[in-house]
């Protein structure tokens, strides 16, 4: 793990985490751009800091998702573990534990639109999500409890686009600047806030063998009775209304086609902040 500290405009203490997955170079590139962009801590008057973290250096170096085990399935981790990522996880938690807001950047094999993910909604999380240029946020509180956003307070993960794409870097940087403005860490322009549609994560959709087919796009309702995805082993027919796919992908993941989610409502901007058009 590499930690780079930069100064914040106000008193905010925020963290940006890139490179939890080594085959997602966008996060590291965004963190390094921010390191160039933001002032040294001793050049700012305030108490605030922006803590920039590059998480899994060996995996980034090798261009692989992980070296021993998937870091974002290994939280809260175990300092005594022989597995590199499981032992690294507690160090990352310790580096973000005292922060007012945490932003973890990911890319995926799935298609747009980009979206945010949280496990526990706090005022800080609401501020982060509604400041971002995303229309959807996944409430992953009922899914895995082994991700960074499920163990680190006030943390939001963001899927910024397709793995390896330039658009993912640009959208991710734009989102991260919006995050910094929302928490007062960057004062180049005022933050703007918009509501986001909340999708509750229900369950992962398993994948078997043979040629995979995915028939519906992310966040588009699957008609009652329609087949979301199929292969030689599975035919996933949806038997209730209101189900939407999240992270849907034919070839992106070895074991899942994606997730089922359900739209549960709207996340409004923090009180006192006016939503922009
Ligand atoms: Zn990732």
mmCIF file of C-alpha atoms and ligand atoms in Angstrom:
data_model
loop_
_atom_site.group_PDB
_atom_site.id
_atom_site.type_symbol
_atom_site.label_atom_id
_atom_site.label_comp_id
_atom_site.label_asym_id
_atom_site.label_seq_id
_atom_site.Cartn_x
_atom_site.Cartn_y
_atom_site.Cartn_z
ATOM 1 C CA UNK A 1 0.000 0.000 0.000
ATOM 2 C CA UNK A 2 1.200 3.467 -0.874
ATOM 3 C CA UNK A 3 -0.212 6.481 0.994
ATOM 4 C CA UNK A 4 0.169 10.022 -0.352
ATOM 5 C CA UNK A 5 -1.146 12.856 1.824
ATOM 6 C CA UNK A 6 -2.324 16.115 0.312
ATOM 7 C CA UNK A 7 -3.835 19.266 1.780
ATOM 8 C CA UNK A 8 -7.570 19.964 1.822
ATOM 9 C CA UNK A 9 -9.235 23.344 1.435
ATOM 10 C CA UNK A 10 -11.182 23.161 4.693
ATOM 11 C CA UNK A 11 -11.172 20.914 7.715
ATOM 12 C CA UNK A 12 -12.411 17.818 5.895
ATOM 13 C CA UNK A 13 -10.513 14.559 6.307
ATOM 14 C CA UNK A 14 -11.225 12.359 3.315
ATOM 15 C CA UNK A 15 -9.634 9.343 1.639
ATOM 16 C CA UNK A 16 -9.560 8.192 -1.972
ATOM 17 C CA UNK A 17 -8.633 4.542 -2.551
ATOM 18 C CA UNK A 18 -7.520 3.170 -5.917
ATOM 19 C CA UNK A 19 -6.055 -0.158 -6.957
ATOM 20 C CA UNK A 20 -7.970 -2.494 -4.661
ATOM 21 C CA UNK A 21 -7.995 -4.692 -7.766
ATOM 22 C CA UNK A 22 -4.719 -4.902 -9.685
ATOM 23 C CA UNK A 23 -6.330 -5.375 -13.096
ATOM 24 C CA UNK A 24 -8.222 -2.065 -12.772
ATOM 25 C CA UNK A 25 -5.558 0.550 -13.576
ATOM 26 C CA UNK A 26 -8.008 3.499 -13.600
ATOM 27 C CA UNK A 27 -7.963 3.863 -9.808
ATOM 28 C CA UNK A 28 -4.185 4.209 -9.568
ATOM 29 C CA UNK A 29 -4.118 6.649 -12.501
ATOM 30 C CA UNK A 30 -6.789 8.817 -10.877
ATOM 31 C CA UNK A 31 -4.984 8.791 -7.518
ATOM 32 C CA UNK A 32 -1.710 9.855 -9.186
ATOM 33 C CA UNK A 33 -3.502 12.648 -11.090
ATOM 34 C CA UNK A 34 -4.933 13.885 -7.779
ATOM 35 C CA UNK A 35 -1.492 13.726 -6.173
ATOM 36 C CA UNK A 36 -0.250 16.112 -8.902
ATOM 37 C CA UNK A 37 -3.334 18.320 -8.719
ATOM 38 C CA UNK A 38 -3.726 18.841 -4.967
ATOM 39 C CA UNK A 39 -1.395 20.942 -2.779
ATOM 40 C CA UNK A 40 1.116 19.620 -0.255
ATOM 41 C CA UNK A 41 -0.380 19.517 3.264
ATOM 42 C CA UNK A 42 1.933 22.305 4.478
ATOM 43 C CA UNK A 43 0.737 24.630 1.698
ATOM 44 C CA UNK A 44 -2.833 24.695 3.016
ATOM 45 C CA UNK A 45 -3.999 26.666 6.016
ATOM 46 C CA UNK A 46 -6.629 24.232 7.257
ATOM 47 C CA UNK A 47 -6.511 21.058 9.282
ATOM 48 C CA UNK A 48 -8.009 18.978 6.524
ATOM 49 C CA UNK A 49 -6.273 16.250 4.584
ATOM 50 C CA UNK A 50 -6.870 14.224 1.470
ATOM 51 C CA UNK A 51 -5.341 10.796 2.015
ATOM 52 C CA UNK A 52 -4.639 9.116 -1.317
ATOM 53 C CA UNK A 53 -4.180 5.350 -1.194
ATOM 54 C CA UNK A 54 -2.903 2.913 -3.811
ATOM 55 C CA UNK A 55 -3.981 -0.358 -2.286
ATOM 56 C CA UNK A 56 -2.616 -3.479 -3.947
ATOM 57 C CA UNK A 57 0.761 -2.623 -5.463
ATOM 58 C CA UNK A 58 1.961 -6.202 -6.238
ATOM 59 C CA UNK A 59 -1.278 -6.993 -8.106
ATOM 60 C CA UNK A 60 -1.108 -3.683 -10.024
ATOM 61 C CA UNK A 61 2.496 -4.430 -10.916
ATOM 62 C CA UNK A 62 1.516 -7.872 -12.230
ATOM 63 C CA UNK A 63 -1.686 -6.608 -13.876
ATOM 64 C CA UNK A 64 -3.800 -9.209 -12.058
ATOM 65 C CA UNK A 65 -6.927 -8.772 -9.929
ATOM 66 C CA UNK A 66 -5.108 -10.158 -6.855
ATOM 67 C CA UNK A 67 -2.038 -12.180 -5.940
ATOM 68 C CA UNK A 68 -3.441 -14.555 -3.267
ATOM 69 C CA UNK A 69 -7.106 -13.702 -2.737
ATOM 70 C CA UNK A 70 -9.569 -11.037 -3.881
ATOM 71 C CA UNK A 71 -8.850 -8.041 -1.608
ATOM 72 C CA UNK A 72 -12.389 -6.659 -1.895
ATOM 73 C CA UNK A 73 -13.726 -10.037 -0.681
ATOM 74 C CA UNK A 74 -11.217 -10.255 2.180
ATOM 75 C CA UNK A 75 -12.277 -7.426 4.526
ATOM 76 C CA UNK A 76 -11.993 -6.912 7.433
ATOM 77 C CA UNK A 77 -8.979 -9.190 6.927
ATOM 78 C CA UNK A 78 -6.495 -10.811 9.292
ATOM 79 C CA UNK A 79 -3.029 -9.415 10.095
ATOM 80 C CA UNK A 80 -1.729 -12.940 10.741
ATOM 81 C CA UNK A 81 -2.895 -14.369 7.426
ATOM 82 C CA UNK A 82 -0.377 -15.902 5.006
ATOM 83 C CA UNK A 83 -2.474 -14.546 2.137
ATOM 84 C CA UNK A 84 -1.112 -11.175 1.017
ATOM 85 C CA UNK A 85 -4.467 -9.453 0.515
ATOM 86 C CA UNK A 86 -6.064 -10.844 3.699
ATOM 87 C CA UNK A 87 -3.127 -9.462 5.703
ATOM 88 C CA UNK A 88 -3.250 -6.132 3.819
ATOM 89 C CA UNK A 89 -6.967 -5.524 4.429
ATOM 90 C CA UNK A 90 -6.658 -4.413 8.111
ATOM 91 C CA UNK A 91 -3.939 -1.910 7.128
ATOM 92 C CA UNK A 92 -6.269 -0.332 4.585
ATOM 93 C CA UNK A 93 -9.100 -0.191 7.118
ATOM 94 C CA UNK A 94 -6.755 1.491 9.611
ATOM 95 C CA UNK A 95 -5.729 4.051 6.968
ATOM 96 C CA UNK A 96 -9.342 5.138 6.345
ATOM 97 C CA UNK A 97 -10.938 4.492 9.744
ATOM 98 C CA UNK A 98 -10.727 8.063 11.057
ATOM 99 C CA UNK A 99 -11.847 9.715 7.818
ATOM 100 C CA UNK A 100 -15.038 11.764 7.394
ATOM 101 C CA UNK A 101 -15.584 10.246 3.957
ATOM 102 C CA UNK A 102 -13.985 7.452 1.920
ATOM 103 C CA UNK A 103 -14.176 6.970 -1.839
ATOM 104 C CA UNK A 104 -13.057 3.658 -3.428
ATOM 105 C CA UNK A 105 -12.634 3.540 -7.205
ATOM 106 C CA UNK A 106 -13.408 0.439 -9.273
ATOM 107 C CA UNK A 107 -13.930 -0.484 -12.907
ATOM 108 C CA UNK A 108 -15.807 -3.486 -14.254
ATOM 109 C CA UNK A 109 -16.407 -5.763 -17.232
ATOM 110 C CA UNK A 110 -20.004 -4.635 -17.296
ATOM 111 C CA UNK A 111 -21.495 -1.893 -19.463
ATOM 112 C CA UNK A 112 -22.441 1.670 -18.507
ATOM 113 C CA UNK A 113 -23.926 3.522 -16.747
ATOM 114 C CA UNK A 114 -21.413 4.096 -13.932
ATOM 115 C CA UNK A 115 -22.924 3.825 -10.445
ATOM 116 C CA UNK A 116 -22.164 4.168 -6.738
ATOM 117 C CA UNK A 117 -22.297 1.497 -4.019
ATOM 118 C CA UNK A 118 -22.759 1.805 -0.278
ATOM 119 C CA UNK A 119 -23.397 -0.669 2.504
ATOM 120 C CA UNK A 120 -24.482 1.719 5.261
ATOM 121 C CA UNK A 121 -26.181 5.051 4.598
ATOM 122 C CA UNK A 122 -24.727 7.860 6.737
ATOM 123 C CA UNK A 123 -24.966 11.653 6.220
ATOM 124 C CA UNK A 124 -21.482 11.527 4.725
ATOM 125 C CA UNK A 125 -22.468 8.726 2.335
ATOM 126 C CA UNK A 126 -25.581 10.655 1.252
ATOM 127 C CA UNK A 127 -23.398 13.705 0.569
ATOM 128 C CA UNK A 128 -20.929 11.658 -1.499
ATOM 129 C CA UNK A 129 -23.493 9.803 -3.591
ATOM 130 C CA UNK A 130 -25.697 12.770 -4.441
ATOM 131 C CA UNK A 131 -22.675 14.894 -5.411
ATOM 132 C CA UNK A 132 -21.542 12.304 -7.949
ATOM 133 C CA UNK A 133 -22.607 12.394 -11.599
ATOM 134 C CA UNK A 134 -24.430 9.042 -11.290
ATOM 135 C CA UNK A 135 -28.129 8.224 -11.562
ATOM 136 C CA UNK A 136 -28.031 4.973 -9.580
ATOM 137 C CA UNK A 137 -26.661 3.779 -6.264
ATOM 138 C CA UNK A 138 -26.545 0.141 -5.177
ATOM 139 C CA UNK A 139 -27.421 -0.500 -1.532
ATOM 140 C CA UNK A 140 -25.178 -3.522 -0.954
ATOM 141 C CA UNK A 141 -25.952 -3.738 2.769
ATOM 142 C CA UNK A 142 -27.722 -7.084 2.297
ATOM 143 C CA UNK A 143 -24.992 -8.623 0.145
ATOM 144 C CA UNK A 144 -21.403 -9.510 1.023
ATOM 145 C CA UNK A 145 -19.869 -8.157 4.233
ATOM 146 C CA UNK A 146 -16.318 -8.584 2.920
ATOM 147 C CA UNK A 147 -15.963 -5.389 0.858
ATOM 148 C CA UNK A 148 -14.224 -2.185 1.947
ATOM 149 C CA UNK A 149 -17.509 -0.269 1.891
ATOM 150 C CA UNK A 150 -19.069 -2.861 4.212
ATOM 151 C CA UNK A 151 -16.415 -2.400 6.924
ATOM 152 C CA UNK A 152 -15.108 1.194 6.614
ATOM 153 C CA UNK A 153 -17.474 3.890 7.982
ATOM 154 C CA UNK A 154 -18.680 6.593 5.569
ATOM 155 C CA UNK A 155 -17.313 4.784 2.536
ATOM 156 C CA UNK A 156 -18.718 4.708 -0.967
ATOM 157 C CA UNK A 157 -17.455 2.544 -3.811
ATOM 158 C CA UNK A 158 -17.860 3.677 -7.385
ATOM 159 C CA UNK A 159 -17.876 1.695 -10.617
ATOM 160 C CA UNK A 160 -16.529 4.286 -13.032
ATOM 161 C CA UNK A 161 -16.686 2.340 -16.288
ATOM 162 C CA UNK A 162 -15.204 -0.419 -18.341
ATOM 163 C CA UNK A 163 -11.914 -1.888 -17.188
ATOM 164 C CA UNK A 164 -8.933 -0.428 -19.058
ATOM 165 C CA UNK A 165 -10.905 2.312 -20.854
ATOM 166 C CA UNK A 166 -9.902 5.963 -21.027
ATOM 167 C CA UNK A 167 -13.539 6.963 -20.361
ATOM 168 C CA UNK A 168 -13.336 5.191 -17.001
ATOM 169 C CA UNK A 169 -10.311 7.296 -16.023
ATOM 170 C CA UNK A 170 -11.999 10.528 -17.099
ATOM 171 C CA UNK A 171 -15.341 9.746 -15.482
ATOM 172 C CA UNK A 172 -13.575 8.524 -12.351
ATOM 173 C CA UNK A 173 -11.540 11.705 -12.050
ATOM 174 C CA UNK A 174 -14.655 13.842 -12.554
ATOM 175 C CA UNK A 175 -16.474 11.812 -9.869
ATOM 176 C CA UNK A 176 -13.569 12.073 -7.455
ATOM 177 C CA UNK A 177 -13.349 15.855 -7.858
ATOM 178 C CA UNK A 178 -17.116 16.028 -7.189
ATOM 179 C CA UNK A 179 -16.524 13.928 -4.039
ATOM 180 C CA UNK A 180 -13.776 16.300 -2.847
ATOM 181 C CA UNK A 181 -15.957 19.385 -3.489
ATOM 182 C CA UNK A 182 -18.947 17.829 -1.721
ATOM 183 C CA UNK A 183 -16.910 17.436 1.483
ATOM 184 C CA UNK A 184 -15.216 20.843 1.247
ATOM 185 C CA UNK A 185 -11.778 19.391 0.537
ATOM 186 C CA UNK A 186 -11.599 21.197 -2.827
ATOM 187 C CA UNK A 187 -13.001 24.717 -3.232
ATOM 188 C CA UNK A 188 -12.317 25.459 -6.915
ATOM 189 C CA UNK A 189 -16.061 25.472 -7.545
ATOM 190 C CA UNK A 190 -19.176 24.854 -5.435
ATOM 191 C CA UNK A 191 -20.474 21.284 -5.188
ATOM 192 C CA UNK A 192 -23.675 20.355 -6.978
ATOM 193 C CA UNK A 193 -26.129 17.738 -5.794
ATOM 194 C CA UNK A 194 -28.710 15.583 -7.584
ATOM 195 C CA UNK A 195 -30.957 12.778 -6.324
ATOM 196 C CA UNK A 196 -29.984 9.166 -7.095
ATOM 197 C CA UNK A 197 -32.195 6.128 -7.611
ATOM 198 C CA UNK A 198 -31.535 3.490 -4.931
ATOM 199 C CA UNK A 199 -31.292 -0.142 -6.031
ATOM 200 C CA UNK A 200 -31.241 -2.689 -3.245
ATOM 201 C CA UNK A 201 -28.921 -5.609 -4.031
ATOM 202 C CA UNK A 202 -30.804 -8.886 -3.650
ATOM 203 C CA UNK A 203 -28.512 -11.724 -4.718
ATOM 204 C CA UNK A 204 -25.809 -12.831 -7.111
ATOM 205 C CA UNK A 205 -26.918 -14.686 -10.227
ATOM 206 C CA UNK A 206 -24.741 -17.791 -10.665
ATOM 207 C CA UNK A 207 -23.131 -18.798 -13.934
ATOM 208 C CA UNK A 208 -22.363 -22.366 -15.025
ATOM 209 C CA UNK A 209 -20.717 -23.517 -18.241
ATOM 210 C CA UNK A 210 -21.255 -23.228 -21.977
ATOM 211 C CA UNK A 211 -22.044 -20.129 -24.012
ATOM 212 C CA UNK A 212 -23.425 -17.406 -21.705
ATOM 213 C CA UNK A 213 -26.286 -15.117 -22.748
ATOM 214 C CA UNK A 214 -27.389 -11.969 -20.915
ATOM 215 C CA UNK A 215 -30.628 -10.475 -22.191
ATOM 216 C CA UNK A 216 -31.174 -7.281 -20.163
ATOM 217 C CA UNK A 217 -29.085 -4.198 -19.498
ATOM 218 C CA UNK A 218 -28.089 -2.766 -16.138
ATOM 219 C CA UNK A 219 -30.845 -0.977 -14.200
ATOM 220 C CA UNK A 220 -33.527 -1.790 -16.820
ATOM 221 C CA UNK A 221 -36.474 -3.661 -15.382
ATOM 222 C CA UNK A 222 -36.661 -7.310 -16.419
ATOM 223 C CA UNK A 223 -40.280 -8.132 -17.398
ATOM 224 C CA UNK A 224 -42.004 -10.631 -15.085
ATOM 225 C CA UNK A 225 -41.487 -14.089 -16.629
ATOM 226 C CA UNK A 226 -38.578 -13.106 -18.860
ATOM 227 C CA UNK A 227 -35.185 -14.838 -18.889
ATOM 228 C CA UNK A 228 -32.451 -12.562 -17.590
ATOM 229 C CA UNK A 229 -29.539 -14.831 -18.449
ATOM 230 C CA UNK A 230 -28.797 -18.404 -19.450
ATOM 231 C CA UNK A 231 -26.052 -20.874 -20.292
ATOM 232 C CA UNK A 232 -25.724 -24.660 -20.576
ATOM 233 C CA UNK A 233 -26.369 -25.054 -16.841
ATOM 234 C CA UNK A 234 -28.761 -22.243 -15.895
ATOM 235 C CA UNK A 235 -31.884 -20.529 -17.195
ATOM 236 C CA UNK A 236 -32.539 -17.553 -14.916
ATOM 237 C CA UNK A 237 -36.216 -16.683 -15.373
ATOM 238 C CA UNK A 238 -37.466 -13.770 -13.277
ATOM 239 C CA UNK A 239 -40.806 -14.470 -11.600
ATOM 240 C CA UNK A 240 -41.629 -11.155 -9.962
ATOM 241 C CA UNK A 241 -41.900 -7.560 -11.190
ATOM 242 C CA UNK A 242 -39.435 -4.787 -10.384
ATOM 243 C CA UNK A 243 -36.175 -6.712 -10.756
ATOM 244 C CA UNK A 244 -33.213 -4.982 -12.444
ATOM 245 C CA UNK A 245 -29.741 -6.318 -13.311
ATOM 246 C CA UNK A 246 -26.592 -4.825 -11.781
ATOM 247 C CA UNK A 247 -23.069 -5.534 -13.123
ATOM 248 C CA UNK A 248 -24.610 -7.706 -15.847
ATOM 249 C CA UNK A 249 -21.954 -9.313 -18.017
ATOM 250 C CA UNK A 250 -21.688 -12.392 -20.249
ATOM 251 C CA UNK A 251 -17.937 -12.884 -20.055
ATOM 252 C CA UNK A 252 -16.814 -10.545 -17.279
ATOM 253 C CA UNK A 253 -17.039 -12.846 -14.285
ATOM 254 C CA UNK A 254 -16.266 -16.533 -13.964
ATOM 255 C CA UNK A 255 -18.981 -17.406 -11.471
ATOM 256 C CA UNK A 256 -21.804 -14.872 -11.855
ATOM 257 C CA UNK A 257 -23.829 -13.170 -14.579
ATOM 258 C CA UNK A 258 -24.224 -10.194 -12.254
ATOM 259 C CA UNK A 259 -26.665 -9.319 -9.490
ATOM 260 C CA UNK A 260 -30.396 -8.955 -9.135
ATOM 261 C CA UNK A 261 -31.497 -5.670 -7.634
ATOM 262 C CA UNK A 262 -34.771 -3.916 -6.863
ATOM 263 C CA UNK A 263 -35.443 -0.184 -7.108
ATOM 264 C CA UNK A 264 -36.489 0.902 -3.620
ATOM 265 C CA UNK A 265 -36.609 4.692 -3.803
ATOM 266 C CA UNK A 266 -34.665 7.892 -4.242
ATOM 267 C CA UNK A 267 -31.721 9.207 -2.261
ATOM 268 C CA UNK A 268 -32.214 12.959 -1.863
ATOM 269 C CA UNK A 269 -29.338 15.432 -1.423
ATOM 270 C CA UNK A 270 -28.381 16.426 2.155
ATOM 271 C CA UNK A 271 -30.837 18.812 3.786
ATOM 272 C CA UNK A 272 -29.914 22.404 3.092
ATOM 273 C CA UNK A 273 -28.388 21.554 -0.278
ATOM 274 C CA UNK A 274 -30.469 22.463 -3.303
ATOM 275 C CA UNK A 275 -30.623 19.895 -6.033
ATOM 276 C CA UNK A 276 -29.468 21.220 -9.382
ATOM 277 C CA UNK A 277 -31.253 20.461 -12.636
HETATM 278 ZN ZN1 LIG B 1 -12.646 -3.590 -8.490
#
